[in-house]
Coordinates of C-alpha atoms in Angstrom, one line a residue:
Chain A
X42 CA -125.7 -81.2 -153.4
X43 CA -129.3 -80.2 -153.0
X44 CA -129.4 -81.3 -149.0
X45 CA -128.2 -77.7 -148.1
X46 CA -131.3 -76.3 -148.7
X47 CA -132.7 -77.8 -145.9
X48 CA -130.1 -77.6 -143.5
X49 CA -130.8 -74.7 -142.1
X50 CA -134.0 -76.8 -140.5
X51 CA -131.3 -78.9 -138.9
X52 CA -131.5 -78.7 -135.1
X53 CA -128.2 -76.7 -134.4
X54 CA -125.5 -79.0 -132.0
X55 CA -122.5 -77.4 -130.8
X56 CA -120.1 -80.6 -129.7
X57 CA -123.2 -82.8 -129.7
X58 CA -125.2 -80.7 -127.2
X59 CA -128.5 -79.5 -128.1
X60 CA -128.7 -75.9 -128.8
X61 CA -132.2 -76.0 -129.8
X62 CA -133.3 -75.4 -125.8
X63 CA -131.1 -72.2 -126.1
X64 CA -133.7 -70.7 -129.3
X65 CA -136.4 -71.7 -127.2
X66 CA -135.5 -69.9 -124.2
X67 CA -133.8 -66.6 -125.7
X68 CA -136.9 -65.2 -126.0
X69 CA -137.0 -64.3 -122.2
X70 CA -134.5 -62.8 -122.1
X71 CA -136.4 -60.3 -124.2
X72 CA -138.9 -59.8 -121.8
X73 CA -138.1 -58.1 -118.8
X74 CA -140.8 -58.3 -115.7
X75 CA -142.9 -55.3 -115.5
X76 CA -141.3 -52.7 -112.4
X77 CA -143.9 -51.4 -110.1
X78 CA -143.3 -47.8 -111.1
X79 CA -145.9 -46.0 -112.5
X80 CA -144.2 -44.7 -115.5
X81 CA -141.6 -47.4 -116.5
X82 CA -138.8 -47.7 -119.5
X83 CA -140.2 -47.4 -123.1
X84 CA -139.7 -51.2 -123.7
X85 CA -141.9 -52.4 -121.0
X86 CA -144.7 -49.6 -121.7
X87 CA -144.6 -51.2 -125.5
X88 CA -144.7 -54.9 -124.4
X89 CA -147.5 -53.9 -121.7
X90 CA -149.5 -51.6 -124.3
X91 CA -149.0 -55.1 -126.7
X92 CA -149.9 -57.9 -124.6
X93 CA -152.7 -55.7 -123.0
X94 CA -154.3 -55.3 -126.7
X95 CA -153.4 -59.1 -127.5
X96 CA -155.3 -60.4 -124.6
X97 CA -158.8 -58.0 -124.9
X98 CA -158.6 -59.6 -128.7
X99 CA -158.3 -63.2 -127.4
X100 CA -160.8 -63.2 -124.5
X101 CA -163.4 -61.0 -125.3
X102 CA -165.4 -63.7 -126.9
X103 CA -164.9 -65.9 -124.2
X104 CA -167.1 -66.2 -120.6
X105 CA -166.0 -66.0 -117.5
X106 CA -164.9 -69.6 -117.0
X107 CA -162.8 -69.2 -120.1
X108 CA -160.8 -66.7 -118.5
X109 CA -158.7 -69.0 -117.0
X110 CA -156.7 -70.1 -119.9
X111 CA -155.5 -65.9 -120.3
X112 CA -152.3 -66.7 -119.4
X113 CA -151.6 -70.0 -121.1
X114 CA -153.3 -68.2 -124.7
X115 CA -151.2 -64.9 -124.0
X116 CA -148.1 -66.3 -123.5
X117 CA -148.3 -69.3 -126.2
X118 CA -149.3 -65.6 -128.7
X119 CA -146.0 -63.9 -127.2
X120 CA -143.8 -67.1 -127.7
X121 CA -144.7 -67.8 -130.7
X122 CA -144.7 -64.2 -132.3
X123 CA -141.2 -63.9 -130.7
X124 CA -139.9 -67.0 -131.9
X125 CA -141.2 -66.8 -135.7
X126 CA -139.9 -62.8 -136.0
X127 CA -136.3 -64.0 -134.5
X128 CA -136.1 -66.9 -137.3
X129 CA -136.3 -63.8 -139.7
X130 CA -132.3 -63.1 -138.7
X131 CA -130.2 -64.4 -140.4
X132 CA -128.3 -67.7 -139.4
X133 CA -131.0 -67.9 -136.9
X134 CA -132.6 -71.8 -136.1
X135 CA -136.7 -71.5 -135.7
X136 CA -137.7 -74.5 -133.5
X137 CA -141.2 -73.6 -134.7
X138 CA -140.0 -75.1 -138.3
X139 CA -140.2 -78.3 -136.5
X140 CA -143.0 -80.7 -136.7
X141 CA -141.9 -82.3 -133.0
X142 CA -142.2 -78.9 -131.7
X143 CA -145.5 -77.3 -133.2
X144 CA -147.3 -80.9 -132.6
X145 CA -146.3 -81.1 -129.1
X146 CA -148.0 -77.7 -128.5
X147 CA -151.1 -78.0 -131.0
X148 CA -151.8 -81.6 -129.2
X149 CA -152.3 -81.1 -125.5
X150 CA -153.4 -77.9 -126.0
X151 CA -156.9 -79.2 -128.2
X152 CA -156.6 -82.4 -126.3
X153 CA -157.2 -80.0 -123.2
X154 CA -160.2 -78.0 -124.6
X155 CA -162.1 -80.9 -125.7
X156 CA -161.7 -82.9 -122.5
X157 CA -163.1 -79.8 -120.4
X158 CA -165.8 -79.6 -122.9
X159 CA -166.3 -83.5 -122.6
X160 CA -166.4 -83.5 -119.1
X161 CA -168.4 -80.1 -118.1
X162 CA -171.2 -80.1 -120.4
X163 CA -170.8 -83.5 -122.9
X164 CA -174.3 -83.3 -124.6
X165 CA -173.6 -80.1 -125.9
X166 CA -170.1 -80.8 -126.9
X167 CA -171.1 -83.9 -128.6
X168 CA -173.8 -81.8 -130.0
X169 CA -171.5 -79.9 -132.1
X170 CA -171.0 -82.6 -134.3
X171 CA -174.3 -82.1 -136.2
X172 CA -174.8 -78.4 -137.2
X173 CA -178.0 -77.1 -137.0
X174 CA -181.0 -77.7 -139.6
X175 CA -179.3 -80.4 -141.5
X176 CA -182.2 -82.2 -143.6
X177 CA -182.1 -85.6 -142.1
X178 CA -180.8 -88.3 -144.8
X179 CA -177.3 -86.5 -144.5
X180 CA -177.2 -86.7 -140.7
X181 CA -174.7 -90.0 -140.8
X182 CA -172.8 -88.7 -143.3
X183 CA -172.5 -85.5 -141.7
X184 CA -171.4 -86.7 -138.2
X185 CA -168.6 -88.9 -139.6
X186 CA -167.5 -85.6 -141.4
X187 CA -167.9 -83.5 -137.9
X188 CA -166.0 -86.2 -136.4
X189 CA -162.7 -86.3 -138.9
X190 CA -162.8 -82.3 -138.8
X191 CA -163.0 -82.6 -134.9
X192 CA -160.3 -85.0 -134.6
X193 CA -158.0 -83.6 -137.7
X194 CA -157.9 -80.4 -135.4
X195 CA -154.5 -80.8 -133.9
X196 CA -152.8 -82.1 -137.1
X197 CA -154.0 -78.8 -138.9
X198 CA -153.0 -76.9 -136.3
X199 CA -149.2 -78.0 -136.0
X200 CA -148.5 -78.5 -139.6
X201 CA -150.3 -75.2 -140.7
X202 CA -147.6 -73.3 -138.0
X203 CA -145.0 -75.9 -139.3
X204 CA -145.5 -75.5 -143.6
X205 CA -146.0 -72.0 -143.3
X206 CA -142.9 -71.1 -141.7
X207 CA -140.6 -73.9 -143.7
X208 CA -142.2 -72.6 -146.7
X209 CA -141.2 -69.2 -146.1
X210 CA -137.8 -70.0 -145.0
X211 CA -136.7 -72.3 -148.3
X212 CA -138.4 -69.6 -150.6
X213 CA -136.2 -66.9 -149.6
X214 CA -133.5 -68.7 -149.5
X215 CA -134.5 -70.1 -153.0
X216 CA -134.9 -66.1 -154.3
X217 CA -131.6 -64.8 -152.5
X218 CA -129.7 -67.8 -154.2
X219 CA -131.2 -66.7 -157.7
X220 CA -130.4 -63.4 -157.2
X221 CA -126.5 -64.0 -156.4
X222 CA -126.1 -66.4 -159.2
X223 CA -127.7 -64.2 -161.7
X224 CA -125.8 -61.0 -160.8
X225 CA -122.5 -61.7 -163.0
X226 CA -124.9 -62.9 -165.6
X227 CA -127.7 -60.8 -166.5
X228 CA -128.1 -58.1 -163.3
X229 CA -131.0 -56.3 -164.6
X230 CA -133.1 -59.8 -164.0
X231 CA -131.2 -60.0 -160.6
X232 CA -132.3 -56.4 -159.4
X233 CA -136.0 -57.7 -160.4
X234 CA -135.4 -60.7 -158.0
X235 CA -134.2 -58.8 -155.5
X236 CA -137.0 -56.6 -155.7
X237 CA -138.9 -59.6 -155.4
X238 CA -136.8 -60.8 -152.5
X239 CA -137.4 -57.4 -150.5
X240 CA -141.6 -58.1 -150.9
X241 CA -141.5 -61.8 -149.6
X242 CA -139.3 -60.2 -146.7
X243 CA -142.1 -57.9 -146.0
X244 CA -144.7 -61.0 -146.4
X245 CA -142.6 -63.5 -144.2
X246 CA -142.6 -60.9 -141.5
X247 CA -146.9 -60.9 -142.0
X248 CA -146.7 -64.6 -142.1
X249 CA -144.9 -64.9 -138.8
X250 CA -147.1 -62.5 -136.8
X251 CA -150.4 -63.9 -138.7
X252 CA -149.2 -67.6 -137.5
X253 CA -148.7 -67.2 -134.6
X254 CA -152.1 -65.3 -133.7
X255 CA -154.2 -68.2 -136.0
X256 CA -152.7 -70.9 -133.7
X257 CA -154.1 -69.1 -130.6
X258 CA -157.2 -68.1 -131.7
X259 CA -158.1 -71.4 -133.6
X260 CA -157.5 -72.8 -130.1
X261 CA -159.4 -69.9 -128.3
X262 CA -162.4 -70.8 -130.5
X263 CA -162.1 -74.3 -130.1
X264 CA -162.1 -73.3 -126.5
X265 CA -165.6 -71.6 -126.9
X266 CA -167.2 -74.4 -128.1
X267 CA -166.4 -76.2 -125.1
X268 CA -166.0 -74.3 -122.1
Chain B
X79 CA -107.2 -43.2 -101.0
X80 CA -109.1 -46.8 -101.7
X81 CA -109.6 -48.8 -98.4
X82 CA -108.0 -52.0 -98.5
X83 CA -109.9 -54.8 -99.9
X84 CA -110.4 -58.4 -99.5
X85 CA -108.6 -60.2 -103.0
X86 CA -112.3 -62.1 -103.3
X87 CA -114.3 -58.7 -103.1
X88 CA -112.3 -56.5 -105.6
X89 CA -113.7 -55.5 -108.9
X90 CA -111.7 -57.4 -112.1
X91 CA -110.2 -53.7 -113.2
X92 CA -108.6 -53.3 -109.5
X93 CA -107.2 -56.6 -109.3
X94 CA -103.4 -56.7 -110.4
X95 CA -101.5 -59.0 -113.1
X96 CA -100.0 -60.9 -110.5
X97 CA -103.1 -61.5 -108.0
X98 CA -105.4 -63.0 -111.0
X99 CA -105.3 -66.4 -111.0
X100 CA -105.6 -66.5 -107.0
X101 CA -108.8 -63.9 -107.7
X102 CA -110.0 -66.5 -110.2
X103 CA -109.3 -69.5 -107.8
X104 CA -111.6 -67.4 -105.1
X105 CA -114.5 -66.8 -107.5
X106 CA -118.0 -68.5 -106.6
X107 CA -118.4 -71.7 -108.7
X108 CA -120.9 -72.9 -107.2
X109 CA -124.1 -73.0 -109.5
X110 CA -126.3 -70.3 -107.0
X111 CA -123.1 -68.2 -108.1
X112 CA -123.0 -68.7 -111.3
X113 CA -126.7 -67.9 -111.7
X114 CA -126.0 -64.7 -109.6
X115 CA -123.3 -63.7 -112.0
X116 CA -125.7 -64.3 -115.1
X117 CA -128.5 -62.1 -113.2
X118 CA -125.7 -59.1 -112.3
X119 CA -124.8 -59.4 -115.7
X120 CA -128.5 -59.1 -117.5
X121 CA -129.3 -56.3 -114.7
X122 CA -126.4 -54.1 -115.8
X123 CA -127.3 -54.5 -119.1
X124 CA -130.4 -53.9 -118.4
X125 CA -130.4 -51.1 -116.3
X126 CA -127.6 -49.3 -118.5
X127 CA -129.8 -50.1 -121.9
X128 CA -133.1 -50.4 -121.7
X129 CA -134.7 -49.2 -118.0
X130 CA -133.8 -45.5 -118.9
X131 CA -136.2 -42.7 -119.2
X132 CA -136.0 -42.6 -123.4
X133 CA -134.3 -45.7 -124.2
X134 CA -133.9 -46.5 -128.0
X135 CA -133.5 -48.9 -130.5
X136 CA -130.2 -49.6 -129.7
X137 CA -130.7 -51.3 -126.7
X138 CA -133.0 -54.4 -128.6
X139 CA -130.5 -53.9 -131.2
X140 CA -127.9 -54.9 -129.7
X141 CA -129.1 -58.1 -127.6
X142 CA -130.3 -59.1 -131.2
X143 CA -126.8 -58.6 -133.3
X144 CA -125.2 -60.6 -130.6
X145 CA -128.1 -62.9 -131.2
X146 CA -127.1 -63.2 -135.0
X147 CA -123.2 -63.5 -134.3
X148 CA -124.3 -66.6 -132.0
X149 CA -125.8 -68.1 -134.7
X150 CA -123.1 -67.6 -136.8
X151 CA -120.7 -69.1 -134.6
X152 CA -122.7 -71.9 -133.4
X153 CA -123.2 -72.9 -137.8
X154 CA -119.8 -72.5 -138.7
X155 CA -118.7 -75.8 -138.5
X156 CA -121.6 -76.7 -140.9
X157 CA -121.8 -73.4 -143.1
X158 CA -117.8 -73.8 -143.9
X159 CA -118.3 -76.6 -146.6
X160 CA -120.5 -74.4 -148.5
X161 CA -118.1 -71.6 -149.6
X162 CA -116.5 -72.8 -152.2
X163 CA -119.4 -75.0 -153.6
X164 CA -120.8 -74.4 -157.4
X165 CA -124.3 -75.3 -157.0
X166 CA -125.9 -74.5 -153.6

């Protein structure tokens, strides 16, 4: 019936094991460690050439003290911009489709920028909760607002990465099974939906990259509020 | 003229019919060599593919196709009721 449209979010068992942990982890096997040569292979110049313009993007707003979450923010960027582009294959599983997943990475994450923010300098990171030059009657109702927006934070993060993705996935799967059902009937219509098909392709691909790098920077700027 | 070998050391191609299950019996088991057997494989891939002076796409390419054909294998099972369905 209509359930197989979403079983391709299903978490993919062989015999009953797990093989969600394998998605997760076949991403390093695309990234080889760096040699110490001077001039290495083509594919580690690109990845260096890639994460080195990733991580001037992400930390030049931040000070110094901020420079200790590069690795975390570079490496969340890489594994999630690996992990959305591989779902693009077919009969490929996403774990970033999953809401476990995204949450458990949105959460601790924004839990851990607002507690260093709490803890290093709390006036000023309470202080964020009232912008600046608000005419007074509206300061209550604007600190309850500051306060849902604060706490709503790791919600929107997960479920943005989470709807976004999901979305993407059942739409083209929505458009390719138009397409082959139309074919014997009028094919003129389908070659219009596959034309269709081949831009959402093109947009999915944009989505996935775009995603991933919101997720770090909303977290990078969260991070500048507080560090 | 090939020096004579140990049955544990030989490569698989030099090992005869006859001698393989006693070269299988010998193989390491143990999980450090099981790990090492992953890690000789990804380096020969590796260094055959990809750490070359003008490696290409092919290299990616390939580790990704395998990727798909995984995938495949590892749905079947749930794909298979969906191929002779009407309405998806």
């Amino acid at each position: 019936m209509n359930l197989s449209f979403f079983d391709q979010f299903m978490s993919p068992s062989l015999l009953g094991i797990p093989l969600v942990l394998i998605s997760m982890l076949f991403p390093t096997l695309l990234f080889p460690s760096p040699n110490n040569r001077w001039i290495s292979n083509r594919y580690s110049t690109i990845q260096l050439w890639f994460l080195n313009l990733t991580t001037k993007q992400l930390l030049t707003p931040l000070n110094k003290k901020g420079h200790k979450w590069a690795l975390i923010l570079t490496s969340l960027m890489t594994f999630l911009l690996t992990i959305n582009l591989l779902g693009l294959l077919p009969y490929t599983f996403t774990p970033t489709t999953q809401l476990s997943m995204n949450m458990a990475l949105a959460f601790p994450l924004w839990l851990a920028t607002l507690l260093t923010g709490l803890r290093n300098q709390p006036s000023a990171s309470l202080g964020h909760l009232l912008p600046e030059g608000t005419p007074t009657p509206l300061i209550p109702a604007l600190i309850l607002i500051e306060t849902t927006s604060l706490l709503i934070r790791p919600l929107a993060l997960g479920v943005r990465l989470t709807a976004n993705l999901t979305a993407g996935h059942l739409l083209i799967q929505l458009i390719s099974t138009a397409t082959t059902t139309l074919l014997p009937i009028m094919p003129m219509v389908s070659i219009l939906t596959v034309i269709i098909l081949l831009l959402l392709t093109i947009l999915e691909v944009a989505v996935a990259m775009i995603q991933a790098y919101v997720f770090v920077l909303l977290l990078s700027l969260y991070l500048q509020e507080n560090i | 003229l090939p020096r004579a070998v140990l049955l544990k050391d030989m490569k698989l191609m030099d090992v005869k019919l006859g001698q393989l299950p006693s070269w299988v019996a010998m193989r390491d088991f143990t999980p450090g060599g099981i790990a090492g057997a992953f890690r000789r494989g990804y380096d020969r891939y590796y260094n055959k593919y990809i750490n070359v002076k003008k490696g290409g796409l092919g290299g990616i390419s390939m580790v990704l196709a395998g990727y798909v054909v995984l995938s495949y294998i590892w749905s079947y099972s749930h794909i298979k009721h969906d191929r002779r369905r009407k309405y998806h």
